[in-house]
Coordinates of C-alpha atoms in Angstrom, one line a residue:
X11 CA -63.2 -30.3 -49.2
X12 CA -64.8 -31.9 -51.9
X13 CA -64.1 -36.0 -52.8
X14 CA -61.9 -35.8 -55.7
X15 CA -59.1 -33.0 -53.1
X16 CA -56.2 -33.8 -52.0
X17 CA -56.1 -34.3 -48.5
X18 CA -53.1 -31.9 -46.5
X19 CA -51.9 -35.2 -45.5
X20 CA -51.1 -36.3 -48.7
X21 CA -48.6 -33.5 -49.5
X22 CA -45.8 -34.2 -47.6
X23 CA -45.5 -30.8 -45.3
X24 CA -45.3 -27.4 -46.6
X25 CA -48.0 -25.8 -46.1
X26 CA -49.9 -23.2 -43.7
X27 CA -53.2 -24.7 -42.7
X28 CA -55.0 -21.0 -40.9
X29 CA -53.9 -19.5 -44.1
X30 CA -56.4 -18.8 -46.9
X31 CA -56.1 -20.4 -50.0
X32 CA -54.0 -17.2 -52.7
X33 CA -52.2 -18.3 -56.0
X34 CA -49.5 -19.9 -56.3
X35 CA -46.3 -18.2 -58.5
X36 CA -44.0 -20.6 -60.1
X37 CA -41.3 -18.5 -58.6
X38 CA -42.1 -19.1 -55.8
X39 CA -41.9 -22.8 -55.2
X40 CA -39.1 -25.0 -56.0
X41 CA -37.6 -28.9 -56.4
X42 CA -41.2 -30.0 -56.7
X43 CA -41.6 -33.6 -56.0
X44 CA -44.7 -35.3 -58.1
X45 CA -46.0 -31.6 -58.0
X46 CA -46.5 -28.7 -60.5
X47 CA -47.4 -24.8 -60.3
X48 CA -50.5 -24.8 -63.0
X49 CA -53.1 -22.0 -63.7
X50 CA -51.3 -20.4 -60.5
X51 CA -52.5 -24.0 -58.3
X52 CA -50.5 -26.7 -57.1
X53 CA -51.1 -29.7 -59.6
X54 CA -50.2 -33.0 -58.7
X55 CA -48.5 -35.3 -61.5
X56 CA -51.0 -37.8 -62.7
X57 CA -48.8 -41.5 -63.2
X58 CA -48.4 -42.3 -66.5
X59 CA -50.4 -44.7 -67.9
X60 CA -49.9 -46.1 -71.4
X61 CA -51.9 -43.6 -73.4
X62 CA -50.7 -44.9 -76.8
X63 CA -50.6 -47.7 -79.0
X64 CA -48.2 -48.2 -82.0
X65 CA -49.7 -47.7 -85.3
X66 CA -48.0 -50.3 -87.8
X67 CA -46.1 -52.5 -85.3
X68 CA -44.5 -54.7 -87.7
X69 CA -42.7 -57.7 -87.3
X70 CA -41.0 -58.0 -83.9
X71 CA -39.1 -54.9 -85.4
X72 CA -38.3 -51.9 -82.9
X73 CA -38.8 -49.4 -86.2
X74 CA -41.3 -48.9 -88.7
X75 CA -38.6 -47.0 -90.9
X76 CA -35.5 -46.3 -91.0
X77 CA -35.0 -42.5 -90.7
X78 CA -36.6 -40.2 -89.1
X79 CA -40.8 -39.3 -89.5
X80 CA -41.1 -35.4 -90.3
X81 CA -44.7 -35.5 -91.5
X82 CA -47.9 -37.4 -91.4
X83 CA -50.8 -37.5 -93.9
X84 CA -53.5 -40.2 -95.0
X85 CA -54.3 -41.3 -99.3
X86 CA -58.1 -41.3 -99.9
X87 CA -57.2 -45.3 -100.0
X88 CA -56.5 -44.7 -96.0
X89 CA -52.8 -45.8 -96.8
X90 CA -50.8 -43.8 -94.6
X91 CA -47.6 -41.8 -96.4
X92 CA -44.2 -41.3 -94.0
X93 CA -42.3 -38.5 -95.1
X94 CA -39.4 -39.3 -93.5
X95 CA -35.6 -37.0 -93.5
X96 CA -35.1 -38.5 -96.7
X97 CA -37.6 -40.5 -98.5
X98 CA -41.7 -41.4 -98.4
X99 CA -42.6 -44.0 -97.6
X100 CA -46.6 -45.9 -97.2
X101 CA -47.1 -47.9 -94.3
X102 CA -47.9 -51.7 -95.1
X103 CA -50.3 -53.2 -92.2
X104 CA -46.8 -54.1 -90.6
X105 CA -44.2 -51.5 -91.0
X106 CA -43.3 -49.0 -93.9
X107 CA -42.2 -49.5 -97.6
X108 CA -40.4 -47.0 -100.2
X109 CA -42.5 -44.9 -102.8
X110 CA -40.8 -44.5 -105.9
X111 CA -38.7 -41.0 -106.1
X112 CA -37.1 -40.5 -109.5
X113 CA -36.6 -37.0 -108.3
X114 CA -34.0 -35.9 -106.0
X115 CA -35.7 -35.4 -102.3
X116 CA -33.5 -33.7 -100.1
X117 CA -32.4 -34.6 -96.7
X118 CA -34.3 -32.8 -94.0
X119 CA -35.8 -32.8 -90.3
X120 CA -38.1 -29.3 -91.8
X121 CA -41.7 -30.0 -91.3
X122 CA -43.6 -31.2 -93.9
X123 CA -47.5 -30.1 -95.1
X124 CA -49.4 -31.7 -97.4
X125 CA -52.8 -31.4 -98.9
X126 CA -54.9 -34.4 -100.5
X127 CA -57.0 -34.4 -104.2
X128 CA -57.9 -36.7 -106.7
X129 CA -55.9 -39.5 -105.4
X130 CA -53.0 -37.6 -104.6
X131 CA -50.9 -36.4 -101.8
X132 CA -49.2 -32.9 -102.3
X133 CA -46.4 -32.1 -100.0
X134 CA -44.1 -29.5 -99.1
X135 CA -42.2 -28.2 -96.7
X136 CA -39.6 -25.6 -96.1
X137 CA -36.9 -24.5 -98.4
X138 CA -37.8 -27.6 -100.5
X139 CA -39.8 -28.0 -103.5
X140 CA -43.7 -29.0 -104.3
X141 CA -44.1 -32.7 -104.3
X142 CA -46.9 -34.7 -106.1
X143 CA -47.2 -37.9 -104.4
X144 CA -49.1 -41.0 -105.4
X145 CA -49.1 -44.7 -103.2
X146 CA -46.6 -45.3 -105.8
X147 CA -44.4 -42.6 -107.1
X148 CA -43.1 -39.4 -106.0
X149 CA -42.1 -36.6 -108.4
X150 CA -41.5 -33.1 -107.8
X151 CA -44.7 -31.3 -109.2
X152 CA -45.2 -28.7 -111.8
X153 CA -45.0 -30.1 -115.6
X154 CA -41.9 -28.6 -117.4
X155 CA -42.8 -27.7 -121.6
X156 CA -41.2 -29.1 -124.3
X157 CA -37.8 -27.9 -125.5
X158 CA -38.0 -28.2 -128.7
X159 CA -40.3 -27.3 -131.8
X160 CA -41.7 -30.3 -133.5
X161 CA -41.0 -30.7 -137.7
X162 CA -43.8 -29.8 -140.3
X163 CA -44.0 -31.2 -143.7
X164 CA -46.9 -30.0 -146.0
X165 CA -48.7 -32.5 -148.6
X166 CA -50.8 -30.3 -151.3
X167 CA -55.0 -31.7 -151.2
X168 CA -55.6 -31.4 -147.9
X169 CA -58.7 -29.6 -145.6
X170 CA -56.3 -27.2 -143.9
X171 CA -56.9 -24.2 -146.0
X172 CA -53.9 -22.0 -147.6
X173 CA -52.0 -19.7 -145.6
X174 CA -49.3 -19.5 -142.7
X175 CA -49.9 -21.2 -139.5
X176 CA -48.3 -22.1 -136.7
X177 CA -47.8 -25.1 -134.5
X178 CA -46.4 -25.7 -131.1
X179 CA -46.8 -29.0 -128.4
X180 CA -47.4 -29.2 -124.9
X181 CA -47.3 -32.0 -121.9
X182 CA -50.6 -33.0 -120.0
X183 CA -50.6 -35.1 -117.3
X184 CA -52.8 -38.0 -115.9
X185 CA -54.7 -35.1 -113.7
X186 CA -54.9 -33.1 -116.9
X187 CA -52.4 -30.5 -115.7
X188 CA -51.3 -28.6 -119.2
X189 CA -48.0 -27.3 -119.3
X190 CA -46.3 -24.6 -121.2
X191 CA -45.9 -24.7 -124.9
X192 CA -42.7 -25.6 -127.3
X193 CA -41.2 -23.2 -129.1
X194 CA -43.3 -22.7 -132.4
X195 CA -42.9 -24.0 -135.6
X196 CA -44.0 -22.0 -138.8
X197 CA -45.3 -23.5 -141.9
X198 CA -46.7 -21.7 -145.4
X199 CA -49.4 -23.7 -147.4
X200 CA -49.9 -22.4 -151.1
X201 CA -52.9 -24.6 -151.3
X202 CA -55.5 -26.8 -149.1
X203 CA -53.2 -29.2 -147.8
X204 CA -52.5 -31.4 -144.8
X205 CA -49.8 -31.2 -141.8
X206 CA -47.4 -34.2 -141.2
X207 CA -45.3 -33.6 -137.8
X208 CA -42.5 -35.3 -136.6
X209 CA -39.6 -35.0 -134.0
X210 CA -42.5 -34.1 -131.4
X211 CA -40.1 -33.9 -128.2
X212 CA -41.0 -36.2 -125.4
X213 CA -41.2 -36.0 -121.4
X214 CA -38.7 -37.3 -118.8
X215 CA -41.3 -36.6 -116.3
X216 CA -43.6 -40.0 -115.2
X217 CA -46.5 -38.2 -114.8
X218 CA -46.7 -37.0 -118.5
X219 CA -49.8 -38.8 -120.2
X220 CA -49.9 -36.9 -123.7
X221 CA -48.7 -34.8 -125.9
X222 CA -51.1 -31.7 -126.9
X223 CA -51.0 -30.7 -130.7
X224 CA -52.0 -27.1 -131.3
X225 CA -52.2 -24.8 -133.9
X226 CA -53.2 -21.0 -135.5
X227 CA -55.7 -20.0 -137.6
X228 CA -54.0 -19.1 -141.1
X229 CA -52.4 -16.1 -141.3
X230 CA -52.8 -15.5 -137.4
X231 CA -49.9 -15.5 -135.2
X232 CA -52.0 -14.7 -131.9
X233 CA -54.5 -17.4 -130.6
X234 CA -53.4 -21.1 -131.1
X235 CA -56.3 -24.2 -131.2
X236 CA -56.3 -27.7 -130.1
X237 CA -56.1 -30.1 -133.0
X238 CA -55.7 -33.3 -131.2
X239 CA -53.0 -35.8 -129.1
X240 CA -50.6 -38.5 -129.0
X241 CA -49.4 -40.9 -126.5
X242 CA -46.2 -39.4 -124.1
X243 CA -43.7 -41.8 -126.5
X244 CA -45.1 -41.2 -129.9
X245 CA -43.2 -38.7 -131.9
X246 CA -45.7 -38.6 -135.3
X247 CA -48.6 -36.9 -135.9
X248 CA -51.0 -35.8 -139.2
X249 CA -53.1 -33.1 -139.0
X250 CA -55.6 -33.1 -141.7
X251 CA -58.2 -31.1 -139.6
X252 CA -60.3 -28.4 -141.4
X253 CA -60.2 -24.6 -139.4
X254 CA -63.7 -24.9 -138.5
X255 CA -63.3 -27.9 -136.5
X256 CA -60.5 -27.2 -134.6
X257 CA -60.6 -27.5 -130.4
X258 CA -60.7 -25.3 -127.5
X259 CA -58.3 -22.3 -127.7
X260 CA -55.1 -22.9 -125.8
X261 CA -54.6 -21.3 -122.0
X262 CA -51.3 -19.6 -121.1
X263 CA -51.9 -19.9 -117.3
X264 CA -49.8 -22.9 -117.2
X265 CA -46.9 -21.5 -115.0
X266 CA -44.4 -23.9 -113.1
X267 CA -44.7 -23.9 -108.9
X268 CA -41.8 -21.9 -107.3
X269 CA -38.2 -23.5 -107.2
X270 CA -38.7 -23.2 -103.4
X271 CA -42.5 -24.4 -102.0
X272 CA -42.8 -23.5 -97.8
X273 CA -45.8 -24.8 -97.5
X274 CA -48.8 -26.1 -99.6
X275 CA -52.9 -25.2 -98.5
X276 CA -55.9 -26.1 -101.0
X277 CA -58.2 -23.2 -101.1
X278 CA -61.1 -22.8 -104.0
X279 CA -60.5 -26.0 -105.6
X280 CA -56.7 -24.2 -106.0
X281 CA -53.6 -25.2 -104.8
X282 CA -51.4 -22.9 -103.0
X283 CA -48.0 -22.2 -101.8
X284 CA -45.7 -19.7 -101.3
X285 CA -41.4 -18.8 -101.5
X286 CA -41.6 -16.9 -98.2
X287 CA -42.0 -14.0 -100.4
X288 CA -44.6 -14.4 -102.8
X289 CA -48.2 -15.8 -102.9
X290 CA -48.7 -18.3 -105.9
X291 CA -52.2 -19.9 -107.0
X292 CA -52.8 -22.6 -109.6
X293 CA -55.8 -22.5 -112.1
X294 CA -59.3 -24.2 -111.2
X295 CA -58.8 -28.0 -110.8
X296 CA -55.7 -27.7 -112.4
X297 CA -53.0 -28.4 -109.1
X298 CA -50.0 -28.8 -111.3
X299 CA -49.9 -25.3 -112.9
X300 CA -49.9 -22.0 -111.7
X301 CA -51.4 -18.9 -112.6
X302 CA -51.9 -16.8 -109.9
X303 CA -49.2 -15.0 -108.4
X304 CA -49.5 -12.1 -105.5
X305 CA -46.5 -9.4 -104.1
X306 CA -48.7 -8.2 -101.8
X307 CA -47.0 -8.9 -98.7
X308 CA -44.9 -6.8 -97.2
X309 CA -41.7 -8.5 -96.7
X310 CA -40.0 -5.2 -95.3
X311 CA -37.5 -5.7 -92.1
X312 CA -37.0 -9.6 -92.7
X313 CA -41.0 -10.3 -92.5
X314 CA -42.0 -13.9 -94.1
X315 CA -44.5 -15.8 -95.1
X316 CA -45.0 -19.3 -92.7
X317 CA -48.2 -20.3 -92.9
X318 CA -51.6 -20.8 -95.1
X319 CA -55.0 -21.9 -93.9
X320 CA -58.1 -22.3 -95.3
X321 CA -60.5 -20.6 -93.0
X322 CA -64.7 -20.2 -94.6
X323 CA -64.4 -18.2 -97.4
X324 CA -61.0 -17.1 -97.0
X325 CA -57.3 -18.1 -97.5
X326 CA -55.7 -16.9 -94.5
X327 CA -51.3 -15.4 -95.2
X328 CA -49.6 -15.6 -91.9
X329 CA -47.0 -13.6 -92.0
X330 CA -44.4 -13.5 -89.5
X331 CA -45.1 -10.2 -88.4
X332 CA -49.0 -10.1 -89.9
X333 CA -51.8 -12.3 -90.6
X334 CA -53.6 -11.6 -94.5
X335 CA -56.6 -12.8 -96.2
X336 CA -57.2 -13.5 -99.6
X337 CA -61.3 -13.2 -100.6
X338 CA -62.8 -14.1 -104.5
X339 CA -64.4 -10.8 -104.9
X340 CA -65.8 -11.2 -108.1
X341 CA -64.8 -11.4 -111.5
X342 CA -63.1 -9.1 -114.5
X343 CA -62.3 -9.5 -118.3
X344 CA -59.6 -11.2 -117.0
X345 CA -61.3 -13.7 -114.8
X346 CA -61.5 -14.1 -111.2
X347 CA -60.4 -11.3 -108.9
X348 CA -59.1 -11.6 -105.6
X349 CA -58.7 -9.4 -102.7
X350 CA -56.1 -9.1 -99.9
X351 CA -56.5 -7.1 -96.9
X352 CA -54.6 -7.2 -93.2
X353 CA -56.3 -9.5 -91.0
X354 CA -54.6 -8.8 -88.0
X355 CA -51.7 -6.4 -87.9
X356 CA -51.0 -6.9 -84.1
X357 CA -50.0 -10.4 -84.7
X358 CA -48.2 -12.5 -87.1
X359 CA -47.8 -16.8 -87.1
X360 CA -44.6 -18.4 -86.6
X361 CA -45.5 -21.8 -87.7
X362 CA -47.4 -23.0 -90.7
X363 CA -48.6 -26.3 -88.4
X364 CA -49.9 -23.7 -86.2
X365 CA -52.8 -22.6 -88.1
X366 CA -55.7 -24.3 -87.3
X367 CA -59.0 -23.8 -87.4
X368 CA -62.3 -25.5 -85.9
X369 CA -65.6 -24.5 -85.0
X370 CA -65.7 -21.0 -86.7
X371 CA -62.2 -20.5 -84.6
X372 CA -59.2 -19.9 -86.1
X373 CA -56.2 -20.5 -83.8
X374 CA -52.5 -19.6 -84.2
X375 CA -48.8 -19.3 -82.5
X376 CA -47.3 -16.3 -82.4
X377 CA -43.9 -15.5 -80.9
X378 CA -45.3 -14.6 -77.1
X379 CA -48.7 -16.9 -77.2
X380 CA -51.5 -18.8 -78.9
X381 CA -54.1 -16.7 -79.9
X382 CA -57.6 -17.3 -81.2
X383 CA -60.0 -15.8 -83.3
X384 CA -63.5 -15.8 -84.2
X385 CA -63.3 -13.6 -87.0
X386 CA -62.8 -10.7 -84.9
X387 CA -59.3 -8.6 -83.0
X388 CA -57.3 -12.1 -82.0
X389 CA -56.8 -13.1 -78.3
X390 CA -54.1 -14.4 -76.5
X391 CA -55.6 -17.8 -74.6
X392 CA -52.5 -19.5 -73.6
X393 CA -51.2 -19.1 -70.3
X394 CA -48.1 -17.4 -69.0
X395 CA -46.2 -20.1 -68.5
X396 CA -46.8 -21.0 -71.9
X397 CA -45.7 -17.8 -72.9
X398 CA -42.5 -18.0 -71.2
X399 CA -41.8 -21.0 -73.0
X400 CA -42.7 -19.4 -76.5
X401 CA -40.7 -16.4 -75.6
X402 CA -37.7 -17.9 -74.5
X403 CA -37.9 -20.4 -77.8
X404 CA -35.2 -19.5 -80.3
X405 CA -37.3 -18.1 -83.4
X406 CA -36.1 -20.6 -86.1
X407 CA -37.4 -23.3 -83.9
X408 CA -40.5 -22.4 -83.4
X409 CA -41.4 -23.1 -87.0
X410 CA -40.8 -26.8 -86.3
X411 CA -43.9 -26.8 -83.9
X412 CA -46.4 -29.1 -84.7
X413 CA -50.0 -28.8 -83.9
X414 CA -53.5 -30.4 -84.6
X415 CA -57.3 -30.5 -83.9
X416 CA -59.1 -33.3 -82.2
X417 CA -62.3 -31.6 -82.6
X418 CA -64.2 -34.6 -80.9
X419 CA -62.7 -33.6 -78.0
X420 CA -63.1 -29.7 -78.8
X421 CA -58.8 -29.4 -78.4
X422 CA -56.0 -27.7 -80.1
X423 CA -52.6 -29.5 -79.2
X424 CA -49.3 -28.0 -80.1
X425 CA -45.9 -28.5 -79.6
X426 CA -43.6 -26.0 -78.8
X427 CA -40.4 -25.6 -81.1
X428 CA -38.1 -27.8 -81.4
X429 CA -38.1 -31.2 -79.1
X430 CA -34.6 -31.6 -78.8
X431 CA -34.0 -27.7 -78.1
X432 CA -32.7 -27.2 -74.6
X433 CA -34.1 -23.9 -72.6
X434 CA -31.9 -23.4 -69.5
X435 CA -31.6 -27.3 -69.1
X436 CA -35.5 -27.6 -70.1
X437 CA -36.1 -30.1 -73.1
X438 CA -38.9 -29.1 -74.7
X439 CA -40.5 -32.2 -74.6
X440 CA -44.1 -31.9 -73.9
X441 CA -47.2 -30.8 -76.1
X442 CA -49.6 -28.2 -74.2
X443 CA -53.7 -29.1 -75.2
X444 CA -55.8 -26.3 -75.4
X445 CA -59.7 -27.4 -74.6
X446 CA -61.4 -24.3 -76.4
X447 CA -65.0 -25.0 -75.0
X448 CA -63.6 -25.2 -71.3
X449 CA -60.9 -22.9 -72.0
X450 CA -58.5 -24.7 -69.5
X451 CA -55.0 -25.7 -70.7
X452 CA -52.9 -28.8 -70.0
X453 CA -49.6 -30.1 -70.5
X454 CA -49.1 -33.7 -72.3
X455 CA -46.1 -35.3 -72.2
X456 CA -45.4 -39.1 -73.5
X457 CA -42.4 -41.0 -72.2
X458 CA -40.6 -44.2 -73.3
X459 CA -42.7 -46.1 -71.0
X460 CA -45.7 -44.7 -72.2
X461 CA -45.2 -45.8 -75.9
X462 CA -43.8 -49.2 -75.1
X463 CA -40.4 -48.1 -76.5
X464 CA -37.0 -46.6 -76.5
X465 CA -35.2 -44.2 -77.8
X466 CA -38.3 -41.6 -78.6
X467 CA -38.4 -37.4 -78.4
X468 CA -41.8 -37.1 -76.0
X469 CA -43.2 -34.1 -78.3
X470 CA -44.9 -35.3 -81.6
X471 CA -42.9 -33.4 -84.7
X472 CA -46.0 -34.8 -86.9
X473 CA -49.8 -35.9 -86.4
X474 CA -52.2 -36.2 -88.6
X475 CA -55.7 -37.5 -87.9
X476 CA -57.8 -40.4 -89.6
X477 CA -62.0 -41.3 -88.4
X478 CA -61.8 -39.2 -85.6
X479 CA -58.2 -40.8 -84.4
X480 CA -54.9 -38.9 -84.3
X481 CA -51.9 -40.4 -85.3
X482 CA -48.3 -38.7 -83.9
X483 CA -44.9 -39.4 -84.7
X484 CA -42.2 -38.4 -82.1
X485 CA -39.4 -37.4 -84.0
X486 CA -38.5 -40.7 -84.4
X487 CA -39.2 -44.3 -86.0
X488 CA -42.6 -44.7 -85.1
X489 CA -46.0 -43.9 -85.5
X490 CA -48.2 -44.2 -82.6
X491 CA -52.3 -43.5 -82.3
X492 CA -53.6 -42.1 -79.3
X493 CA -56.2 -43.8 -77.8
X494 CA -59.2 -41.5 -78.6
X495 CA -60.9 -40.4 -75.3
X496 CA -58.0 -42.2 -73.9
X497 CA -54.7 -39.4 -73.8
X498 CA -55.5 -37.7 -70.6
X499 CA -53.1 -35.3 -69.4
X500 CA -50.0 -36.6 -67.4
X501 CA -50.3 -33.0 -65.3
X502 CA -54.1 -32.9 -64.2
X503 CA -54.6 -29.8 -62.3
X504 CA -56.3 -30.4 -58.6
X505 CA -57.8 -27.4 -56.6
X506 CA -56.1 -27.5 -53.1
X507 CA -57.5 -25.6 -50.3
X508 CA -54.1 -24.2 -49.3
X509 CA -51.1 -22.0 -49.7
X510 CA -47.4 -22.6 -50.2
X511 CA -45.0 -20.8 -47.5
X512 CA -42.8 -20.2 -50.3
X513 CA -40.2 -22.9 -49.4
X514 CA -39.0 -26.2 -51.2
X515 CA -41.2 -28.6 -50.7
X516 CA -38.4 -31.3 -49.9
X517 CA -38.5 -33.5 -46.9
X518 CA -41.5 -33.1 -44.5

C-alpha cells in the first residue's frame, strides 16, 4: 500500500480484507459517513479548508450589494462591473456602487454574458435586451434614427449647383456607431445656391455625440453623401459645400440589435447575438449597429439558439438540439460572405456559459453530459454520475449553469443548473472541475464556513477571471477570488485497496 492510502483501519469496518479490490457502484453503498463513491472508488471527504477570500470586503459590511450577483465581468480599467437582479453596479476597492441606467433594466436572476471593446462592457442575457455599459452609464445599445426630417431654406449665390436634392440626418455615437437615417427632406435650387437647415431633431439617447448631415447629388434620389456635423444639441446647420467636395457615401447597414438579445459573443471584430431564433452580426468595428442577419437555423420542434463562442476561425451556434459554425468564406459585390454548416448534429448546448474553449478544445454541456471537441465528432468526458445529475436537471435550469476556464491549471469548472433546484432532496450545490490534461473529474463544493460568511448558495451562478485569478459569485452578495493554486477539491478521490460488502457503512 503506497504512503498517501488509507489504512483499513481508518474506515470504520465494512469491508472484506481476502477480497480483491472491484469497483464500487453508487448503488450499492449507502449513509456514507465522510465517504464518497467517485470514478467507481471509495473517496474520502477532504476537510474544508478556507479556499476563498472575499473580493471587495468593504467596511465591516456583510454585503457588497444589495441584490443578488447574476454576472461577472472586468473594464479594461480592471474595475469590476456587478450585474446584479436589478441594476450594475462597479466595485469600489470596498464594496459596490450604482452605474447610471437611464434605461429601464429589468428584474432578473437569468444569466448574464458580456463581451469587452473599446472601453466598454456589452452585456446581455436572456429574454432581455443588448446593454452598452461604461464605468459610468448604462444604456440599452443600438442607436435609434431620427424621427423627423430636418427644414431646408435655399439662398440664391451659392456653390451647390442647381437642381433637386435631398437631405436627411442621422445619430453617431462616441464609438462612431451610425444609426439609421430621418425621413428625407426635398429641396429644388433654380440657381447655385446654398442650404440653411433647421429643426434638425435631436437624441434622448446619452451616448449620441453628433448629428450627421447628408445629402444627394442633384437630380439623384439614390446615393446620399456626407456634408458635414453638428453637436448632439445644435439644431442649425449651412451647407454651402460644392458636389465635388462632398464626403463618404452614406451606409444603410445600420440596423438596430433585436428587441430580445440571449446572449452577446465578439467574433471578427463583430458583435454578435441572437433572439433564440435568429443569428444577427454588426458591421466591422461598428458594435452598435447591425447588418448581418442569418435564418439559418433550424428552429423546427422547439429547437433554440443558447449559446455563441468564438472558437479559431469560427463562430460556433449552439443550438439546443445542434451545434453550427459560421466561417468568412470570402467576399462578393456585396461584401463579406459567410458560411454556416452543422458542426455537430448529434449534440446540441444547453447553456450559453457552457461553451468554452481552451487549448484548441472546445468544450460544452449538453442535456446527458459534457462533451469535448478538438475539431473533430465531440465526446462525452464527464462521468456517469455527472450525467445522472444533468439528466435528472429540469431543462430550463440547466441554462442557468455557469462555467469557466482556469487554463493555468488546464480546468473547465461548471455548475450544474440551478443552485437552489432540489433533485430528490439533492441541492445542487456543488461545481464539478474537469482537468482536461489528466482527464480526471472532481467535485467542488464551497460552504459558509469556507467563505467566511452566511447566508451563501455553494455553486457560483457567475465567475469571471482577471491575471490568471477567478473571481465567483454564489448567488448571492458577494464576490469571492479563489485562491489560485489554492481551491483543491473538497472530495479528493483515494485509491483503496478494498471492496465494499454492499452494506451501510454505519457503526463498526
Amino acid at each position: 500500500m503506497k504512503s498517501d492510502q488509507i489504512t483499513l483501519t481508518d474506515l470504520g469496518g465494512g469491508l472484506n480484507r481476502s477480497v480483491a479490490a472491484t469497483a464500487i457502484e453508487p448503488n450499492e453503498c449507502s449513509d456514507l459517513e465522510n465517504w464518497d463513491v467517485i470514478e467507481k472508488k471509495l473517496s474520502r471527504r477532504g476537510g474544508i479548508t478556507r479556499r476563498m477570500t472575499r473580493a471587495y470586503p468593504g467596511s465591516g459590511r456583510a454585503q457588497v450589494t444589495p441584490s443578488s450577483i447574476h454576472g461577472l465581468a472586468f473594464f479594461d480599467s480592471g474595475v469590476m462591473l456587478l450585474a446584479e437582479y436589478d441594476r450594475f453596479q462597479k466595485q469600489d476597492g470596498y464594496g459596490a456602487i450604482d452605474i447610471a441606467t437611464p434605461d429601464y433594466l429589468a428584474p432578473g436572476v437569468q444569466p448574464w454574458s458580456f463581451v469587452s471593446n473599446n472601453g466598454v462592457l456589452w452585456a446581455a442575457r436572456p429574454g432581455g435586451r443588448l446593454w452598452r455599459v461604461k464605468e459610468s452609464l448604462a444604456v440599452v445599445a443600438g442607436v435609434n434614427p431620427p424621427g423627423t426630417a430636418p427644414s431646408a431654406v435655399s439662398s440664391p449665390g451659392g456653390l451647390i449647383s442647381s437642381g433637386t436634392y435631398q437631405y436627411f440626418v442621422t445619430f453617431e455615437t462616441d464609438l462612431e456607431d451610425e444609426s439609421s437615417p430621418s425621413p428625407i427632406a426635398t429641396i429644388v435650387l433654380a440657381v447655385d445656391s446654398s442650404v440653411a437647415l433647421s429643426a434638425i431633431p435631436n437624441s434622448s439617447q446619452p451616448q449620441v455625440a453628433r448629428k450627421n448631415i447628408y445629402r444627394s447629388l442633384p437630380n439623384d434620389a439614390g446615393q446620399l453623401w456626407y456634408v458635414g456635423s453638428v453637436g448632439p444639441t445644435v439644431s442649425v446647420y449651412a451647407d454651402n459645400t460644392p458636389n465635388a467636395s462632398l464626403g463618404d457615401p452614406f451606409s444603410y447597414e445600420n440596423g438596430l440589435p433585436p428587441a430580445e438579445a440571449y446572449s452577446v459573443e465578439k467574433w471578427n471584430e463583430r458583435l454578435w447575438t441572437h433572439d433564440r431564433q435568429q443569428l444577427y452580426g454588426t458591421r466591422v468595428g461598428r458594435f452598435e449597429t447591425f447588418s448581418e442577419t442569418f435564418d439559418s437555423f433550424d428552429a423546427r420542434g422547439g429547437t433554440q439558439i443558447r449559446g455563441l463562442h468564438a472558437w479559431d476561425t469560427r463562430l460556433m451556434v449552439g443550438t439546443t438540439e445542434k451545434i453550427y459554425q459560421v466561417v468568412e468564406s470570402g467576399f462578393d459585390a456585396d461584401g463579406v460572405r459567410f458560411d454556416i454548416s452543422v458542426f455537430s448534429s448529434d449534440h446540441g448546448v444547453q447553456s450559453h456559459s457552457s461553451l468554452k474553449s481552451a487549448e484548441g478544445i472546445l468544450f460544452f454541456m449538453d442535456r446527458d453530459g459534457v462533451y469535448a471537441s478538438g475539431g473533430g465528432r465531440a465526446a462525452c468526458v464527464s462521468t456517469p454520475k455527472i450525467n445522472d445529475l444533468i439528466k435528472a436537471a429540469a431543462a430550463e435550469s440547466l441554462e442557468f449553469s455557469c462555467s469557466y476556464i482556469d487554463a493555468a491549471k488546464t480546468e473547465y469548472g461548471i455548475s450544474i443548473g440551478r443552485p437552489e433546484e432540489d433533485l430528490g432532496g439533492r441541492l445542487l450545490d456543488f461545481q464539478a472541475v474537469y482537468n482536461w490534461r489528466r482527464g480526471t473529474w472532481t467535485t467542488r463544493r464551497w460552504t459558509e464556513d469556507s467563505m467566511d460568511q452566511a447566508g451563501v448558495r455553494c455553486a457560483p451562478t457567475a465567475a469571471a477571471q482577471r491575471e490568471d485569478v477567478t473571481y465567483c459569485s454564489f448567488g448571492g452578495y458577494n464576490v469571492m477570488r479563489m485562491n489560485h493554486g489554492d481551491h483543491d477539491a473538497v472530495f479528493e478521490p483515494r485509491n483503496i485497496t478494498a471492496t465494499a460488502r454492499f452494506k451501510a457503512f454505519g457503526e463498526p
